[in-house]
Amino acid sequence: MSIDEVATGSRRQLVDHARTVAEQADQHAVTLESMLAILRSPRLGDRAARTAAIDTATTALIGLRTATDEQRSSMLEPVTGAFRRLRDDLGPLTRFGHLEVELVEPPASGRALPGEVAHGARAMVRTAVLALVDRGDAHRVRIQWDCDGLNLLVGIRDDGRGELSVHDDWLRPIAERVAALDGVLAVTSTPGWGSSIDVRLPLDPRPEPHPLADLIPLTSREKDVLRLVASGARNHAIARELMISDNTVKFHVSNLLRKTGAATRSELAALAVSHYEHDDPRRAYP
């Protein structure tokens, strides 16, 4: 990439950021004007005005959080900073409720979190706390974040009835977020003593499989034959496609079996299908 292309990309990012900030400022102004209009309206009583204002503010807050998290999704967040945002998020949810929240901060030396992981972890905890507030059977919840160098570890422990299972409907949004981040979710309950939700979220993306040709040195012709074997084509069809003899195809297939360690042609095809993701091995051949 040239210097001019880099400079153009940077200018585009600055313009996009400025436009986003301006749009958010406009949205905030509209929200505040709407709330003032609601509170000043002579047609609404105190209770109705308060309900309408709360609904307007809640909708705006959700939109702001979503936009902010989307902007930060590609950035790294210090683990302590991400946890501090979680503390701020939970404040309004629990300030006037019966649920006591204990927050155990992660070590400051923990790895920075990818924005997507930090956002997902906060959303999971918020979902769990909201569910506990609505259910009303727990009086205390302990929330802990930790890092083991490779994963963000999230623990949520309540003192409720201890009847929670991984199949509960309100856990579905958490399970879906965990799956989207290639994480692991575990739920344990002890009747009368409470339940625990434990989540492990990897900090590094799952490595993409390497094409077979990158792992094993193959000639150009062997690559062609391997691709066609993976498609399910037989020797005669491969020979006709590549305009070589059937015996030459057999020779290349024999070499491929030896190089890959595959015991059979079917095993060779399976290896090729699993590794040649950049190609289309399912293409039909005559």
XYZ file of C-alpha atoms in Angstrom:
286
model
C 0.000 0.000 0.000
C 1.407 3.416 -0.970
C 1.820 6.441 1.302
C -0.939 8.244 -0.617
C -3.333 5.321 -0.055
C -2.540 5.288 3.681
C -3.094 9.044 3.895
C -6.378 8.752 2.014
C -7.541 5.981 4.359
C -6.649 8.065 7.422
C -8.511 11.108 6.082
C -11.538 8.920 5.364
C -11.501 7.589 8.938
C -11.322 11.144 10.330
C -14.230 12.244 8.134
C -16.287 9.191 9.168
C -15.531 9.844 12.842
C -16.491 13.521 12.570
C -19.746 12.592 10.832
C -20.553 10.018 13.558
C -19.889 12.568 16.326
C -22.101 15.127 14.592
C -24.914 12.608 14.154
C -24.719 11.599 17.814
C -24.810 15.247 18.899
C -27.951 15.759 16.816
C -29.536 12.655 18.329
C -28.737 13.826 21.862
C -30.261 17.219 21.133
C -33.425 15.602 19.807
C -33.642 13.377 22.893
C -33.255 16.281 25.324
C -35.769 18.401 23.419
C -38.222 15.500 23.425
C -37.844 15.008 27.181
C -38.366 18.718 27.841
C -41.456 18.714 25.647
C -42.836 15.703 27.525
C -42.189 17.210 30.965
C -43.694 20.580 29.976
C -46.758 19.117 28.277
C -50.001 20.305 29.917
C -51.791 17.254 28.531
C -49.773 14.767 30.604
C -50.050 14.180 34.308
C -46.965 13.725 36.460
C -47.020 9.920 36.279
C -47.603 9.794 32.514
C -44.925 12.428 31.867
C -42.426 10.581 34.059
C -43.136 7.267 32.282
C -42.806 8.836 28.835
C -39.568 10.615 29.787
C -38.089 7.415 31.181
C -38.982 5.513 28.008
C -37.409 8.205 25.842
C -34.220 8.314 27.926
C -33.949 4.509 28.014
C -34.283 4.230 24.244
C -31.664 6.932 23.729
C -29.276 5.331 26.216
C -29.541 1.950 24.525
C -28.858 3.570 21.151
C -25.857 5.439 22.535
C -24.401 2.299 24.094
C -24.879 0.346 20.881
C -23.241 3.039 18.749
C -20.335 3.435 21.177
C -19.695 -0.293 21.376
C -19.806 -0.603 17.581
C -17.190 2.155 17.283
C -14.946 0.419 19.791
C -15.500 -3.105 18.481
C -12.220 -3.068 16.548
C -10.188 -1.492 19.385
C -8.411 -2.960 22.380
C -9.590 -2.060 25.887
C -7.504 -2.448 29.050
C -9.214 -5.135 31.091
C -9.581 -2.839 34.116
C -11.075 -0.100 31.935
C -13.550 -2.544 30.395
C -14.559 -3.688 33.890
C -14.952 -0.078 35.017
C -17.433 0.460 32.185
C -19.315 -2.600 33.390
C -19.496 -1.089 36.886
C -20.929 2.110 35.414
C -23.451 0.107 33.376
C -24.701 -1.795 36.397
C -25.110 1.246 38.637
C -28.496 2.428 37.297
C -29.788 -1.147 37.127
C -29.240 -1.897 40.801
C -29.198 1.480 42.563
C -32.832 1.342 43.641
C -33.387 -2.405 43.623
C -33.098 -5.154 46.199
C -30.148 -6.909 44.530
C -26.737 -6.384 46.104
C -23.914 -6.614 43.556
C -20.357 -7.493 44.546
C -17.786 -6.760 41.827
C -14.380 -8.446 41.919
C -12.034 -6.553 39.601
C -9.572 -8.312 37.318
C -5.831 -7.824 37.875
C -4.468 -4.688 36.262
C -1.769 -6.797 34.621
C -4.312 -8.730 32.552
C -4.176 -8.584 28.759
C -6.067 -5.885 26.935
C -9.392 -7.153 25.602
C -10.478 -7.014 21.962
C -13.401 -4.609 21.730
C -15.768 -7.355 20.636
C -14.871 -9.506 23.666
C -15.191 -6.602 26.112
C -18.559 -5.582 24.654
C -19.829 -9.168 24.665
C -18.752 -9.797 28.260
C -20.445 -6.636 29.507
C -23.630 -7.494 27.636
C -23.668 -10.996 29.163
C -23.317 -9.645 32.690
C -25.989 -6.988 32.134
C -28.381 -9.642 30.809
C -27.756 -11.854 33.837
C -28.197 -9.025 36.346
C -31.416 -7.825 34.697
C -32.781 -11.370 34.800
C -31.907 -11.702 38.491
C -33.602 -8.389 39.254
C -36.740 -9.487 37.393
C -36.829 -12.960 38.972
C -36.494 -11.542 42.466
C -35.321 -14.778 44.102
C -31.714 -13.662 44.654
C -30.532 -11.013 47.077
C -26.857 -10.976 46.219
C -24.761 -11.615 43.127
C -20.986 -11.802 42.857
C -19.426 -10.861 39.523
C -15.787 -11.601 38.835
C -13.562 -11.077 35.819
C -10.120 -12.594 35.424
C -7.607 -13.327 32.664
C -5.465 -16.435 32.270
C -3.385 -14.967 29.471
C -5.431 -16.553 26.707
C -9.037 -16.071 27.871
C -11.295 -13.653 29.682
C -12.939 -15.555 32.536
C -16.339 -14.273 33.668
C -18.007 -15.639 36.800
C -21.520 -14.753 37.985
C -22.657 -16.300 41.276
C -26.034 -15.634 42.943
C -27.636 -16.749 46.208
C -31.034 -17.620 44.691
C -32.974 -20.859 44.746
C -30.282 -22.761 42.880
C -32.574 -24.011 40.128
C -30.839 -22.483 37.109
C -29.862 -24.723 34.187
C -28.168 -24.074 30.862
C -31.537 -24.663 29.146
C -33.338 -21.740 30.848
C -34.814 -19.349 28.268
C -33.303 -16.198 29.756
C -29.830 -17.691 29.336
C -30.290 -18.005 25.567
C -28.964 -14.498 24.718
C -25.877 -15.192 26.833
C -25.338 -18.593 25.235
C -25.662 -17.071 21.757
C -23.080 -14.384 22.531
C -20.706 -16.965 23.992
C -21.039 -19.119 20.878
C -20.489 -16.130 18.584
C -17.198 -15.424 20.372
C -16.074 -19.092 20.268
C -16.344 -19.235 24.055
C -17.496 -21.815 26.578
C -20.497 -21.506 28.919
C -21.021 -23.586 32.056
C -23.889 -23.422 34.560
C -23.910 -25.112 37.970
C -26.637 -24.955 40.618
C -27.071 -26.161 44.177
C -30.706 -26.193 45.363
C -31.149 -23.677 48.148
C -27.646 -22.264 47.739
C -27.617 -20.492 44.411
C -26.284 -20.823 40.870
C -23.087 -20.011 39.021
C -22.594 -18.957 35.423
C -19.019 -19.347 34.208
C -17.894 -18.087 30.815
C -14.540 -18.439 29.072
C -13.945 -16.119 26.105
C -10.769 -16.511 24.016
C -8.823 -13.301 23.452
C -7.316 -14.459 20.169
C -9.331 -15.402 17.078
C -9.457 -19.037 16.089
C -6.669 -19.680 13.563
C -7.846 -20.292 10.036
C -6.920 -23.692 8.626
C -4.026 -23.592 6.190
C -4.545 -24.879 2.680
C -3.110 -28.351 2.251
C -0.709 -27.054 -0.381
C 0.784 -24.709 2.238
C 1.448 -27.613 4.595
C 2.773 -30.092 2.037
C 4.904 -29.203 -1.005
C 2.868 -30.008 -4.101
C 3.547 -29.370 -7.748
C 1.150 -27.261 -9.789
C -0.245 -30.363 -11.496
C -0.677 -32.177 -8.156
C -2.684 -29.216 -6.876
C -4.969 -29.446 -9.905
C -5.445 -33.184 -9.446
C -6.052 -32.798 -5.709
C -8.725 -30.170 -6.285
C -10.534 -32.436 -8.724
C -10.217 -35.482 -6.454
C -11.837 -33.401 -3.706
C -14.720 -32.592 -6.054
C -15.451 -36.301 -6.414
C -14.253 -36.578 -10.013
C -12.925 -39.972 -11.093
C -9.634 -40.537 -12.923
C -11.089 -40.465 -16.422
C -12.929 -37.182 -15.755
C -9.777 -35.676 -14.240
C -7.738 -36.766 -17.246
C -10.247 -35.190 -19.618
C -10.400 -31.947 -17.598
C -6.624 -31.557 -17.447
C -6.031 -33.063 -20.899
C -3.644 -35.727 -19.604
C -3.759 -39.534 -19.742
C -5.510 -41.744 -17.206
C -2.141 -43.278 -16.266
C -0.733 -39.815 -15.532
C -3.680 -39.142 -13.250
C -3.034 -42.417 -11.414
C 0.617 -41.415 -11.018
C -0.320 -38.047 -9.473
C -2.932 -39.595 -7.174
C -0.348 -42.125 -5.982
C 2.078 -39.298 -5.198
C -0.636 -37.368 -3.354
C -1.477 -40.403 -1.205
C 2.186 -40.784 -0.317
C 2.796 -37.093 0.435
C -0.338 -36.575 2.523
C -0.204 -39.919 4.316
C -3.779 -40.677 3.267
C -4.582 -44.380 3.176
C -7.362 -44.198 0.591
C -8.653 -41.944 -2.155
C -11.661 -41.051 0.041
C -9.364 -39.978 2.866
C -7.357 -37.878 0.416
C -10.550 -36.179 -0.774
C -11.629 -35.490 2.810
C -8.259 -33.894 3.591
C -8.523 -31.688 0.541
C -12.093 -30.613 1.309
C -11.179 -29.679 4.890
C -8.152 -27.599 3.890
C -8.969 -26.047 0.510
C -11.444 -23.502 1.855
C -10.225 -20.813 -0.517
C -11.223 -22.994 -3.486
C -14.552 -24.647 -4.357
C -13.871 -28.391 -4.202
C -17.586 -29.201 -4.469
C -17.738 -28.054 -8.095
C -19.148 -30.813 -10.279
C -17.091 -32.315 -13.081
C -18.220 -34.632 -15.857
